[in-house]
């Protein structure tokens, strides 16, 4: 203690940048304890956390690369499927156009056939109507001719057989004149 008192009495001016030696020793001991504690306990935990974080980041990068690779594979599959679907759609469209053209041709042929049937039926009907009209005309002309002939001759031509022969002969003569007139008219 004496030395301390003596030092206090002599009071050497002290540099404020240099700490007193006892404080320096106590500070070094405290620093060594803190350093040892940090080095043994805290530093391994920090390194462990940093390693885990680095592994997580590297794993995340690997996962991201794997996901990107998978995404590009899926994209390629999608593009392939899309190209295949477009090809299939073009093929279906082509088939539909061919079927449509075939159906149109078939419908035209069916329409043509029906038209021919209608025309044939119309000609048949016209021919039947013409024959019926000719028959009706023949009967009407026959009646009128018989009545007229009866008036001209002055006797009754009521006999059906005679009437029918007379009518047929008269109409045949008319047809001959019509045919000769038609031939000579065509020759002109």
CSV table of C-alpha atoms in Angstrom, one decimal:
chain,number,residue,atom,x,y,z
A,1,UNK,CA,0.0,0.0,0.0
A,2,UNK,CA,2.8,2.1,0.6
A,3,UNK,CA,3.9,2.0,-2.9
A,4,UNK,CA,0.5,3.1,-4.0
A,5,UNK,CA,0.5,6.0,-1.7
A,6,UNK,CA,3.9,6.9,-2.8
A,7,UNK,CA,2.9,6.8,-6.4
A,8,UNK,CA,-0.1,8.9,-5.7
A,9,UNK,CA,2.0,11.5,-4.0
A,10,UNK,CA,4.5,11.7,-6.8
A,11,UNK,CA,1.8,12.0,-9.4
A,12,UNK,CA,3.5,11.5,-12.6
A,13,UNK,CA,1.4,12.8,-15.4
A,14,UNK,CA,-0.2,9.9,-17.1
A,15,UNK,CA,-0.9,9.5,-20.8
A,16,UNK,CA,-4.7,9.3,-21.3
A,17,UNK,CA,-4.2,6.9,-24.2
A,18,UNK,CA,-2.3,4.3,-22.3
A,19,UNK,CA,-4.4,2.6,-19.6
A,20,UNK,CA,-3.0,1.9,-16.2
A,21,UNK,CA,-1.4,-1.6,-15.9
A,22,UNK,CA,-3.8,-3.1,-13.5
A,23,UNK,CA,-6.7,-2.2,-15.7
A,24,UNK,CA,-4.8,-3.6,-18.7
A,25,UNK,CA,-4.2,-6.9,-16.9
A,26,UNK,CA,-7.9,-7.2,-15.8
A,27,UNK,CA,-9.0,-6.3,-19.3
A,28,UNK,CA,-6.8,-9.0,-20.9
A,29,UNK,CA,-8.0,-11.6,-18.5
A,30,UNK,CA,-11.7,-10.7,-19.2
A,31,UNK,CA,-10.9,-10.7,-22.9
A,32,UNK,CA,-9.3,-14.1,-22.7
A,33,UNK,CA,-12.4,-15.5,-20.8
A,34,UNK,CA,-14.8,-14.0,-23.3
A,35,UNK,CA,-12.6,-15.1,-26.2
A,36,UNK,CA,-12.4,-18.7,-24.8
A,37,UNK,CA,-16.2,-18.8,-24.3
A,38,UNK,CA,-16.9,-17.4,-27.8
A,39,UNK,CA,-14.3,-19.8,-29.4
A,40,UNK,CA,-15.6,-22.9,-27.6
A,41,UNK,CA,-19.4,-22.3,-27.4
A,42,UNK,CA,-20.5,-19.6,-29.7
A,43,UNK,CA,-18.2,-20.0,-32.7
A,44,UNK,CA,-19.2,-23.7,-33.4
A,45,UNK,CA,-22.9,-22.8,-33.2
A,46,UNK,CA,-22.4,-19.9,-35.6
A,47,UNK,CA,-20.4,-22.1,-38.0
A,48,UNK,CA,-23.0,-24.8,-37.7
A,49,UNK,CA,-25.8,-22.3,-38.5
A,50,UNK,CA,-23.7,-20.9,-41.4
A,51,UNK,CA,-23.0,-24.4,-42.8
A,52,UNK,CA,-26.7,-25.3,-42.5
A,53,UNK,CA,-27.6,-22.1,-44.3
A,54,UNK,CA,-25.0,-22.7,-47.0
A,55,UNK,CA,-26.3,-26.2,-47.5
A,56,UNK,CA,-29.9,-24.9,-47.6
A,57,UNK,CA,-29.0,-22.3,-50.2
A,58,UNK,CA,-27.0,-24.9,-52.3
A,59,UNK,CA,-29.9,-27.3,-51.9
A,60,UNK,CA,-32.3,-24.6,-52.9
A,61,UNK,CA,-30.2,-23.8,-56.0
A,62,UNK,CA,-30.1,-27.5,-56.9
A,63,UNK,CA,-33.8,-27.8,-56.3
A,64,UNK,CA,-34.3,-24.7,-58.4
A,65,UNK,CA,-32.1,-26.1,-61.2
A,66,UNK,CA,-34.0,-29.4,-61.0
A,67,UNK,CA,-37.3,-27.6,-61.1
A,68,UNK,CA,-36.1,-25.5,-64.0
A,69,UNK,CA,-35.0,-28.7,-65.8
A,70,UNK,CA,-38.4,-30.3,-65.1
A,71,UNK,CA,-40.2,-27.2,-66.2
A,72,UNK,CA,-38.3,-27.1,-69.5
A,73,UNK,CA,-39.1,-30.9,-70.0
A,74,UNK,CA,-42.8,-30.2,-69.3
A,75,UNK,CA,-42.6,-27.2,-71.7
A,76,UNK,CA,-41.2,-29.4,-74.4
A,77,UNK,CA,-43.8,-32.0,-73.8
A,78,UNK,CA,-46.5,-29.3,-73.9
A,79,UNK,CA,-45.0,-28.0,-77.2
A,80,UNK,CA,-44.9,-31.6,-78.6
A,81,UNK,CA,-48.5,-32.2,-77.5
A,82,UNK,CA,-49.6,-28.8,-79.0
A,83,UNK,CA,-47.9,-29.7,-82.3
A,84,UNK,CA,-49.5,-33.1,-82.3
A,85,UNK,CA,-52.9,-31.5,-81.5
A,86,UNK,CA,-52.5,-29.0,-84.3
A,87,UNK,CA,-51.5,-31.8,-86.7
A,88,UNK,CA,-54.5,-33.9,-85.5
A,89,UNK,CA,-56.8,-30.8,-85.9
A,90,UNK,CA,-55.5,-30.3,-89.5
A,91,UNK,CA,-56.1,-34.0,-90.3
A,92,UNK,CA,-59.6,-33.8,-88.8
A,93,UNK,CA,-60.3,-30.6,-90.7
A,94,UNK,CA,-59.1,-32.3,-93.9
A,95,UNK,CA,-61.2,-35.4,-93.3
A,96,UNK,CA,-64.2,-33.2,-92.6
A,97,UNK,CA,-63.7,-31.3,-95.8
A,98,UNK,CA,-63.3,-34.5,-97.8
A,99,UNK,CA,-66.4,-35.9,-96.1
A,100,UNK,CA,-68.3,-32.7,-96.8
A,101,UNK,CA,-67.2,-32.8,-100.5
A,102,UNK,CA,-68.3,-36.4,-100.7
A,103,UNK,CA,-71.6,-35.6,-99.0
A,104,UNK,CA,-72.2,-32.7,-101.4
A,105,UNK,CA,-71.4,-34.9,-104.4
A,106,UNK,CA,-73.6,-37.6,-103.0
A,107,UNK,CA,-76.4,-35.1,-102.4
A,108,UNK,CA,-76.0,-33.8,-105.9
A,109,UNK,CA,-76.2,-37.3,-107.3
A,110,UNK,CA,-79.2,-38.0,-105.2
A,111,UNK,CA,-80.8,-34.7,-106.3
A,112,UNK,CA,-80.0,-35.5,-109.9
A,113,UNK,CA,-81.5,-38.9,-109.5
A,114,UNK,CA,-84.6,-37.5,-107.9
A,115,UNK,CA,-84.8,-34.8,-110.6
A,116,UNK,CA,-84.6,-37.5,-113.3
A,117,UNK,CA,-87.3,-39.5,-111.4
A,118,UNK,CA,-89.5,-36.5,-111.2
A,119,UNK,CA,-89.0,-35.6,-114.8
A,120,UNK,CA,-89.7,-39.3,-115.8
A,121,UNK,CA,-92.7,-39.3,-113.6
A,122,UNK,CA,-93.8,-36.0,-115.1
A,123,UNK,CA,-93.4,-37.3,-118.6
A,124,UNK,CA,-95.2,-40.5,-117.7
A,125,UNK,CA,-98.0,-38.4,-116.2
A,126,UNK,CA,-98.1,-36.1,-119.2
A,127,UNK,CA,-98.2,-39.1,-121.5
A,128,UNK,CA,-101.0,-40.7,-119.4
A,129,UNK,CA,-102.9,-37.4,-119.3
A,130,UNK,CA,-102.3,-37.0,-123.1
A,131,UNK,CA,-103.7,-40.5,-123.7
A,132,UNK,CA,-106.6,-39.9,-121.4
A,133,UNK,CA,-107.3,-36.5,-123.0
A,134,UNK,CA,-107.0,-38.2,-126.5
A,135,UNK,CA,-109.4,-40.9,-125.3
A,136,UNK,CA,-111.8,-38.4,-123.9
A,137,UNK,CA,-111.4,-36.2,-127.0
A,138,UNK,CA,-111.9,-39.2,-129.2
A,139,UNK,CA,-115.2,-40.1,-127.3
A,140,UNK,CA,-116.4,-36.5,-127.4
A,141,UNK,CA,-115.5,-36.0,-131.0
A,142,UNK,CA,-117.1,-39.4,-131.7
A,143,UNK,CA,-120.3,-38.3,-130.1
A,144,UNK,CA,-120.3,-35.0,-131.9
A,145,UNK,CA,-119.4,-36.7,-135.2
A,146,UNK,CA,-122.1,-39.3,-134.8
A,147,UNK,CA,-124.7,-36.6,-134.0
A,148,UNK,CA,-123.5,-34.5,-136.9
A,149,UNK,CA,-123.3,-37.5,-139.2
A,150,UNK,CA,-126.8,-38.5,-138.1
A,151,UNK,CA,-128.1,-35.1,-138.9
A,152,UNK,CA,-126.3,-35.0,-142.3
A,153,UNK,CA,-127.3,-38.5,-143.2
A,154,UNK,CA,-130.8,-38.1,-141.8
A,155,UNK,CA,-130.8,-41.4,-140.0
A,156,UNK,CA,-129.8,-42.4,-136.5
A,157,UNK,CA,-126.4,-43.8,-135.9
A,158,UNK,CA,-127.3,-45.2,-132.5
A,159,UNK,CA,-125.8,-48.6,-133.2
A,160,UNK,CA,-122.7,-48.7,-131.0
A,161,UNK,CA,-120.6,-50.9,-133.2
A,162,UNK,CA,-121.3,-48.8,-136.3
A,163,UNK,CA,-120.8,-45.6,-134.3
A,164,UNK,CA,-117.4,-46.9,-133.0
A,165,UNK,CA,-116.3,-47.9,-136.5
A,166,UNK,CA,-117.3,-44.5,-137.9
A,167,UNK,CA,-115.6,-42.6,-135.1
A,168,UNK,CA,-112.4,-44.7,-135.5
A,169,UNK,CA,-112.4,-44.2,-139.3
A,170,UNK,CA,-112.9,-40.4,-138.9
A,171,UNK,CA,-110.2,-40.0,-136.3
A,172,UNK,CA,-107.8,-42.1,-138.3
A,173,UNK,CA,-108.4,-39.8,-141.3
A,174,UNK,CA,-107.8,-36.8,-139.1
A,175,UNK,CA,-104.6,-38.2,-137.7
A,176,UNK,CA,-103.3,-39.0,-141.3
A,177,UNK,CA,-104.1,-35.4,-142.4
A,178,UNK,CA,-102.3,-34.1,-139.3
A,179,UNK,CA,-99.3,-36.2,-139.9
A,180,UNK,CA,-99.1,-35.3,-143.6
A,181,UNK,CA,-99.7,-31.7,-142.8
A,182,UNK,CA,-96.9,-31.9,-140.1
A,183,UNK,CA,-94.5,-33.6,-142.6
A,184,UNK,CA,-95.2,-31.2,-145.4
A,185,UNK,CA,-95.0,-28.3,-142.9
A,186,UNK,CA,-91.6,-29.6,-141.7
A,187,UNK,CA,-90.4,-30.0,-145.4
A,188,UNK,CA,-91.1,-26.4,-146.1
